[in-house]
Short mmCIF file of C-alpha atoms and ligand atoms in Angstrom, two decimals:
data_model
loop_
_atom_site.label_atom_id
_atom_site.label_comp_id
_atom_site.label_asym_id
_atom_site.label_seq_id
_atom_site.Cartn_x
_atom_site.Cartn_y
_atom_site.Cartn_z
CA MET A 218 10.59 97.15 -107.92
CA SER A 219 12.20 99.98 -106.06
CA LYS A 220 10.40 103.29 -105.79
CA PRO A 221 11.13 106.01 -108.36
CA THR A 222 13.67 108.52 -107.10
CA ILE A 223 13.22 112.25 -106.75
CA LEU A 224 16.58 113.97 -106.39
CA THR A 225 17.40 117.52 -105.45
CA GLY A 226 20.58 119.30 -104.43
CA LEU A 227 21.34 122.67 -102.93
CA ARG A 228 24.87 123.94 -103.38
CA ALA A 229 26.73 124.87 -100.19
CA ASN A 230 28.73 127.81 -101.39
CA ASN A 231 27.20 130.65 -99.48
CA GLU A 232 24.26 131.51 -97.30
CA LEU A 233 20.83 130.61 -98.60
CA HIS A 234 18.40 133.29 -99.71
CA LEU A 235 14.67 133.77 -100.12
CA GLY A 236 14.78 132.55 -103.73
CA ASN A 237 16.37 129.25 -102.69
CA TYR A 238 13.80 128.92 -99.94
CA LEU A 239 10.66 129.71 -101.96
CA GLY A 240 11.86 128.38 -105.29
CA ALA A 241 13.61 125.20 -104.22
CA MET A 242 13.31 124.21 -100.59
CA LEU A 243 9.67 124.75 -99.74
CA PRO A 244 8.21 123.12 -102.87
CA MET A 245 10.42 120.07 -102.35
CA VAL A 246 9.66 119.84 -98.65
CA ASP A 247 5.93 120.01 -99.43
CA MET A 248 6.32 117.32 -102.03
CA ALA A 249 8.26 115.10 -99.64
CA LYS A 250 5.47 115.47 -97.11
CA GLN A 251 2.75 114.68 -99.64
CA LYS A 252 4.35 111.86 -101.55
CA THR A 253 6.04 109.94 -98.77
CA GLY A 254 5.69 106.23 -99.40
CA GLU A 255 5.41 106.54 -103.19
CA TYR A 256 8.91 107.79 -103.94
CA ARG A 257 12.43 107.73 -102.64
CA PHE A 258 13.69 111.22 -101.90
CA ASN A 259 17.34 112.14 -102.23
CA PHE A 260 18.08 115.51 -100.66
CA PHE A 261 21.78 116.05 -101.04
CA VAL A 262 24.30 118.79 -100.48
CA PRO A 263 26.55 119.00 -103.55
CA ASP A 264 29.58 120.09 -101.58
CA LEU A 265 31.94 119.11 -104.43
CA HIS A 266 30.14 121.62 -106.60
CA SER A 267 30.75 124.36 -104.06
CA PHE A 268 34.16 125.48 -105.19
CA THR A 269 33.92 125.57 -108.96
CA THR A 270 34.04 129.30 -108.23
CA PRO A 271 36.19 130.65 -105.36
CA ILE A 272 34.74 130.34 -101.83
CA ASP A 273 35.87 130.62 -98.22
CA HIS A 274 36.99 127.04 -97.53
CA GLY A 275 37.07 127.65 -93.80
CA GLN A 276 33.28 127.73 -93.90
CA LEU A 277 32.52 124.92 -96.32
CA TYR A 278 32.03 122.10 -93.82
CA GLU A 279 29.62 124.07 -91.69
CA GLN A 280 27.80 125.49 -94.71
CA ALA A 281 27.08 121.99 -95.94
CA LEU A 282 25.52 121.14 -92.59
CA ASP A 283 23.75 124.50 -92.57
CA ASN A 284 21.93 123.56 -95.74
CA ILE A 285 20.69 120.42 -94.05
CA ARG A 286 19.68 122.40 -90.97
CA ALA A 287 17.76 124.77 -93.23
CA TYR A 288 15.84 121.92 -94.84
CA ILE A 289 14.86 120.68 -91.43
CA ALA A 290 13.80 124.16 -90.31
CA ALA A 291 11.75 124.33 -93.52
CA GLY A 292 9.87 121.26 -92.31
CA LEU A 293 11.54 118.30 -94.03
CA PRO A 294 10.30 115.17 -92.24
CA VAL A 295 13.71 113.55 -91.75
CA GLY A 296 12.31 110.77 -89.60
CA VAL A 297 10.86 109.15 -92.72
CA GLU A 298 12.86 106.19 -93.96
CA ASP A 299 12.53 106.94 -97.69
CA ILE A 300 13.93 110.43 -97.26
CA HIS A 301 17.71 110.50 -97.53
CA VAL A 302 19.89 113.45 -96.63
CA TYR A 303 23.54 113.26 -97.58
CA ARG A 304 26.67 115.11 -98.56
CA GLN A 305 27.97 114.39 -102.03
CA SER A 306 31.64 114.26 -101.06
CA PHE A 307 30.97 111.53 -98.51
CA ILE A 308 29.98 109.19 -101.33
CA ARG A 309 33.08 108.58 -103.35
CA ALA A 310 31.34 107.07 -106.32
CA HIS A 311 30.34 110.60 -107.41
CA SER A 312 33.93 111.50 -108.19
CA GLU A 313 34.79 108.20 -109.81
CA MET A 314 31.69 108.18 -111.98
CA THR A 315 32.45 111.74 -113.03
CA TRP A 316 35.84 110.72 -114.37
CA ILE A 317 34.35 107.86 -116.32
CA LEU A 318 31.60 110.00 -117.83
CA SER A 319 34.15 112.72 -118.63
CA CYS A 320 35.89 110.41 -121.02
CA PHE A 321 32.69 110.04 -123.04
CA SER A 322 31.64 113.70 -122.90
CA TYR A 323 32.61 116.08 -125.66
CA PHE A 324 34.55 119.27 -125.29
CA GLY A 325 32.13 120.90 -127.74
CA GLU A 326 29.01 120.08 -125.75
CA MET A 327 30.54 121.40 -122.54
CA SER A 328 31.67 124.59 -124.30
CA ARG A 329 28.09 125.31 -125.29
CA MET A 330 26.80 125.41 -121.72
CA THR A 331 25.52 128.91 -121.13
CA GLN A 332 26.13 128.80 -117.40
CA PHE A 333 29.82 128.27 -118.06
CA LYS A 334 29.84 131.15 -120.48
CA ASP A 335 28.00 133.38 -117.97
CA LYS A 336 30.09 132.53 -114.95
CA GLY A 337 33.38 131.94 -116.74
CA GLY A 338 33.16 135.03 -118.89
CA GLY A 339 35.88 133.84 -121.25
CA SER A 340 38.61 134.28 -118.64
CA ASP A 341 41.72 132.14 -118.94
CA SER A 342 41.97 131.48 -115.24
CA VAL A 343 38.49 130.05 -114.84
CA SER A 344 38.62 126.56 -113.31
CA VAL A 345 38.30 123.37 -115.31
CA GLY A 346 35.85 122.33 -112.60
CA LEU A 347 33.44 125.07 -113.62
CA PHE A 348 33.77 123.92 -117.21
CA SER A 349 33.05 120.28 -116.53
CA TYR A 350 30.71 120.45 -113.57
CA PRO A 351 27.66 119.37 -115.62
CA ILE A 352 29.40 115.98 -115.79
CA LEU A 353 29.51 115.79 -112.00
CA MET A 354 25.85 116.77 -112.00
CA ALA A 355 25.10 113.95 -114.44
CA ALA A 356 26.87 111.52 -112.09
CA ASP A 357 24.83 112.85 -109.15
CA ILE A 358 21.65 111.94 -111.00
CA LEU A 359 22.65 108.75 -112.83
CA LEU A 360 24.23 107.01 -109.83
CA TYR A 361 20.77 106.75 -108.29
CA ASP A 362 18.72 106.30 -111.48
CA ALA A 363 16.84 109.41 -110.46
CA LYS A 364 13.88 110.01 -112.72
CA TYR A 365 12.65 113.26 -111.24
CA VAL A 366 14.97 116.24 -110.82
CA PRO A 367 13.55 119.74 -110.38
CA VAL A 368 15.35 122.18 -112.68
CA GLY A 369 15.08 125.89 -113.23
CA ASP A 370 16.07 127.65 -116.44
CA ASP A 371 19.70 127.83 -115.37
CA GLN A 372 19.88 124.02 -115.19
CA THR A 373 17.84 122.84 -118.18
CA GLN A 374 20.86 122.44 -120.44
CA HIS A 375 22.59 120.35 -117.78
CA LEU A 376 19.64 118.02 -117.48
CA GLU A 377 19.54 117.61 -121.25
CA PHE A 378 23.22 116.77 -121.18
CA THR A 379 22.57 114.19 -118.45
CA ARG A 380 20.04 112.50 -120.73
CA ASP A 381 22.45 112.65 -123.67
CA ILE A 382 25.38 111.12 -121.84
CA ALA A 383 23.16 108.43 -120.30
CA GLU A 384 21.82 107.49 -123.73
CA ARG A 385 25.31 107.49 -125.20
CA MET A 386 26.56 105.14 -122.48
CA ASN A 387 23.49 102.92 -122.72
CA SER A 388 23.73 102.52 -126.46
CA ARG A 389 27.42 101.73 -126.30
CA PHE A 390 27.61 99.55 -123.18
CA GLY A 391 24.11 98.18 -122.64
CA ASN A 392 21.44 99.38 -120.25
CA LEU A 393 23.37 101.07 -117.49
CA PHE A 394 21.31 104.09 -116.56
CA GLU A 395 17.72 105.13 -116.21
CA LEU A 396 17.22 108.45 -117.99
CA PRO A 397 15.81 111.35 -115.99
CA LEU A 398 12.63 112.67 -117.62
CA PRO A 399 13.00 115.50 -120.15
CA VAL A 400 12.70 119.07 -118.87
CA LYS A 401 9.12 119.53 -120.02
CA LYS A 402 8.00 116.43 -118.16
CA GLN A 403 9.91 117.58 -115.06
CA HIS A 404 7.97 120.82 -115.15
CA GLU A 405 4.70 118.92 -115.44
CA PHE A 406 5.65 116.75 -112.50
CA PHE A 407 6.90 119.49 -110.21
CA GLY A 408 4.31 122.12 -111.13
CA LYS A 409 4.30 125.43 -112.90
CA ASP A 410 6.04 127.55 -110.26
CA GLN A 411 9.13 125.44 -110.54
CA GLY A 412 10.87 127.75 -112.96
CA LEU A 413 9.89 130.88 -111.09
CA ARG A 414 12.83 133.10 -110.28
CA ILE A 415 12.95 135.71 -107.57
CA ARG A 416 14.97 138.65 -108.88
CA ASP A 417 17.72 140.60 -107.24
CA LEU A 418 16.26 143.62 -105.45
CA VAL A 419 18.96 146.02 -106.62
CA ASP A 420 19.14 144.73 -110.19
CA PRO A 421 15.80 143.06 -110.95
CA THR A 422 16.92 142.08 -114.44
CA LYS A 423 18.98 139.27 -112.89
CA LYS A 424 17.91 136.56 -110.47
CA MET A 425 18.71 136.60 -106.79
CA SER A 426 21.89 134.51 -106.37
CA LYS A 427 23.92 133.19 -103.48
CA SER A 428 27.15 134.02 -105.19
CA ASP A 429 26.20 137.62 -105.97
CA GLU A 430 29.19 139.89 -105.43
CA THR A 431 27.67 142.44 -103.08
CA GLY A 432 24.62 140.63 -101.73
CA LYS A 433 22.89 144.00 -101.42
CA GLY A 434 19.88 142.90 -103.41
CA VAL A 435 19.78 139.43 -101.86
CA LEU A 436 17.48 138.53 -98.95
CA PHE A 437 19.54 136.03 -96.98
CA LEU A 438 17.66 133.71 -94.64
CA ARG A 439 20.00 134.68 -91.82
CA ASP A 440 19.72 138.44 -92.31
CA ALA A 441 18.37 140.30 -89.29
CA PRO A 442 14.73 141.39 -89.72
CA ASP A 443 15.66 145.09 -89.89
CA VAL A 444 18.20 144.36 -92.64
CA ILE A 445 15.51 142.49 -94.60
CA ARG A 446 13.09 145.39 -94.22
CA LYS A 447 15.72 147.90 -95.33
CA LYS A 448 16.62 145.87 -98.42
CA ILE A 449 12.97 145.59 -99.46
CA MET A 450 12.14 149.25 -98.81
CA GLY A 451 15.18 150.18 -100.89
CA ALA A 452 14.37 147.79 -103.76
CA THR A 453 14.89 149.23 -107.23
CA THR A 454 11.60 150.04 -108.95
CA ASP A 455 10.96 152.55 -111.77
CA SER A 456 9.48 155.96 -112.44
CA LEU A 457 6.24 154.86 -114.11
CA GLU A 458 4.26 155.56 -110.94
CA SER A 459 1.76 152.78 -111.45
CA VAL A 460 1.89 149.23 -110.15
CA SER A 461 1.44 146.70 -112.93
CA TYR A 462 2.60 143.14 -113.43
CA ASP A 463 4.91 143.31 -116.39
CA HIS A 464 8.35 141.76 -116.05
CA ASP A 465 9.72 143.50 -119.13
CA LYS A 466 8.61 147.03 -118.38
CA GLN A 467 8.56 146.91 -114.57
CA PRO A 468 10.88 144.12 -113.44
CA GLY A 469 11.38 145.48 -109.91
CA VAL A 470 7.70 145.99 -109.16
CA SER A 471 6.78 142.65 -110.75
CA ASN A 472 9.37 140.90 -108.61
CA LEU A 473 7.81 142.39 -105.47
CA LEU A 474 4.40 141.20 -106.68
CA ASP A 475 5.82 137.70 -107.21
CA ILE A 476 7.19 137.60 -103.69
CA LEU A 477 3.89 138.90 -102.35
CA THR A 478 1.95 136.17 -104.14
CA LEU A 479 4.31 133.42 -103.01
CA LEU A 480 3.77 134.58 -99.45
CA GLY A 481 0.00 134.40 -99.68
CA GLY A 482 -0.80 138.00 -100.65
CA SER A 483 -2.81 139.17 -103.64
CA LYS A 484 -1.49 141.25 -106.55
CA ASP A 485 -4.96 142.70 -107.06
CA ASP A 486 -4.67 144.65 -103.83
CA PHE A 487 -1.89 146.74 -105.39
CA ILE A 488 -2.23 146.72 -109.17
CA GLY A 489 -3.10 150.20 -110.42
CA HIS A 490 -1.74 151.95 -107.28
CA LYS A 491 0.32 155.06 -107.95
CA GLN A 492 2.68 154.64 -105.01
CA TYR A 493 5.09 151.80 -104.52
CA GLY A 494 5.55 152.33 -100.76
CA PRO A 495 2.49 150.39 -99.59
CA LEU A 496 3.45 147.40 -101.76
CA LYS A 497 6.99 147.44 -100.36
CA ASN A 498 5.63 147.66 -96.83
CA GLU A 499 3.34 144.71 -97.31
CA VAL A 500 6.10 142.61 -98.86
CA ALA A 501 8.50 143.58 -96.07
CA ASP A 502 5.96 142.61 -93.38
CA ARG A 503 5.38 139.22 -94.95
CA VAL A 504 9.04 138.43 -95.59
CA VAL A 505 10.07 139.52 -92.08
CA ASP A 506 7.35 137.33 -90.63
CA LEU A 507 8.55 134.34 -92.65
CA ILE A 508 12.20 134.90 -91.80
CA GLU A 509 11.55 135.35 -88.09
CA ASN A 510 9.64 132.08 -88.02
CA PHE A 511 12.32 130.32 -90.00
CA GLN A 512 15.09 131.60 -87.74
CA ALA A 513 13.19 130.49 -84.65
CA ARG A 514 12.79 126.97 -86.05
CA LEU A 515 16.43 126.91 -87.07
CA GLY A 516 17.38 127.64 -83.48
CA GLU A 517 15.53 124.50 -82.41
CA VAL A 518 17.22 122.12 -84.83
CA ASP A 519 19.19 119.48 -82.96
CA ASP A 520 22.67 118.80 -84.36
CA VAL A 521 22.94 115.35 -82.82
CA ASP A 522 19.79 114.22 -84.63
CA ILE A 523 21.04 115.69 -87.87
CA LEU A 524 24.39 113.96 -87.82
CA GLN A 525 22.76 110.68 -87.00
CA LYS A 526 20.37 110.99 -89.93
CA VAL A 527 23.12 112.07 -92.32
CA GLU A 528 25.36 109.15 -91.39
CA VAL A 529 22.61 106.59 -91.90
CA SER A 530 21.73 108.13 -95.28
CA GLU A 531 25.36 108.29 -96.40
CA GLU A 532 25.81 104.64 -95.62
CA ALA A 533 22.67 103.64 -97.52
CA MET A 534 23.42 105.88 -100.50
CA SER A 535 27.01 104.65 -100.72
CA GLN A 536 25.70 101.16 -101.24
CA ILE A 537 23.41 102.19 -104.08
CA ALA A 538 26.06 104.38 -105.70
CA ASP A 539 28.79 101.77 -105.36
CA SER A 540 26.73 99.08 -106.99
CA LYS A 541 25.90 101.36 -109.93
CA LEU A 542 29.55 102.30 -110.24
CA PHE A 543 30.53 98.64 -110.23
CA MET A 544 28.06 97.90 -113.00
CA VAL A 545 29.62 100.63 -115.12
CA GLN A 546 33.16 99.53 -114.27
CA GLU A 547 32.29 96.01 -115.39
CA ALA A 548 30.76 97.25 -118.64
CA LEU A 549 33.90 99.26 -119.36
CA GLY A 550 36.24 96.37 -118.68
CA LEU A 551 37.64 97.75 -115.44
CA ARG A 552 36.15 94.96 -113.32
CA LYS A 553 35.23 91.39 -113.92
P1 LIG C 862 24.77 130.38 -107.18
O1 LIG C 862 24.90 131.84 -107.34
O2 LIG C 862 25.87 129.78 -106.38
O3 LIG C 862 24.50 129.64 -108.45
P2 LIG C 862 21.98 130.21 -106.56
O4 LIG C 862 21.35 131.20 -105.65
O5 LIG C 862 21.76 130.36 -108.02
O6 LIG C 862 23.52 130.18 -106.22
P3 LIG C 862 21.81 127.38 -106.71
O7 LIG C 862 22.62 126.63 -105.72
O8 LIG C 862 22.31 127.54 -108.10
O9 LIG C 862 21.51 128.81 -106.07
O10 LIG C 862 20.36 126.78 -106.77
C1 LIG C 862 19.77 126.15 -105.66
C2 LIG C 862 18.29 125.99 -105.90
O11 LIG C 862 17.64 127.25 -105.71
C3 LIG C 862 17.95 125.54 -107.30
O12 LIG C 862 16.87 124.64 -107.24
C4 LIG C 862 17.53 126.80 -107.99
O13 LIG C 862 16.62 126.54 -109.03
C5 LIG C 862 16.89 127.60 -106.86
N1 LIG C 862 17.04 129.03 -107.02
C6 LIG C 862 18.22 129.69 -107.11
N2 LIG C 862 18.03 131.00 -107.23
C7 LIG C 862 16.68 131.18 -107.22
C8 LIG C 862 15.85 132.33 -107.33
N3 LIG C 862 16.38 133.53 -107.45
N4 LIG C 862 14.51 132.16 -107.28
C9 LIG C 862 13.96 130.93 -107.15
N5 LIG C 862 14.70 129.80 -107.05
C10 LIG C 862 16.04 129.91 -107.08
MG1 LIG C 863 22.73 129.05 -109.48
#
């Protein structure tokens, strides 16, 4: 029996930020370190997902590699055999499987995806890729029979769709795919902080996002330390003049408390304080410290090693993906 697969992807569409780091990269890197030997780990860069919304294509290739560099700077033990690091577009089966699954996916179920509604905003010139990208995501997961996929709130619908389409294909064509576990089980497996969302510092009612228009409330991992400090000191708070942890009434302050806790500080040191300055200062010190360390490690990452690892992984993953694709092609009558 092969080992169960844990799969995670980080879109290469812009620079990574503190939310990506604390909410996605670090927990997965820790897990990879702890569970080596028990599971197969697929860390992939979904570069085909990168341009469902407009991007600077001149940067795409490097950004995909940057994401891999960032994982390594975050401590991913890439020397381990069961840990695979690959770029989606280098494995052609992703695109082919997407087409096949598309023909069994319903227009209605895609139209109900809230992320499409949020990002597409009803505009006529929104890309069909943005509309149908959950199908590509389903292919990303099903090609490798991945059972464990960490998902935040923004992705739960897509994971449910992946289960639906897998079940639909299985019941029509025989057992083709292993279903990823349902969202609740994913949360149990990955731990309670999995859904935690760092908010934007300027508008703390929304989450920090790579594709934010201004980036003013986003702490990018490559920002200079003084820029980071400035963004945190200028974070939107409120006029209640008392620190309390209440995301509805004090989203800005609560966000700072979340960041503080994730970086090893204690909320109790600040709750009840009348001034917000000391909290901001403490958060700024801790984030700057983290970012300086990260940037130093990033500077030490060796590109030759990375490319070697990526090529080996892409070769191995192509074999797995191709054999799954062939199974599906056979079931559909495309191959004999
Ligand atoms: P985009 O604006 O392009 O959607 P994003 O910042 O939302 O970018 P994604 O590529 O969608 O980033 O997500 C990458 C990973 O980072 C996912 O695992 C996601 O759950 C996590 N993540 C994204 N934003 C945050 C955040 N603000 N706080 C914690 N985790 C986050
Ligand atoms: Mg997102």
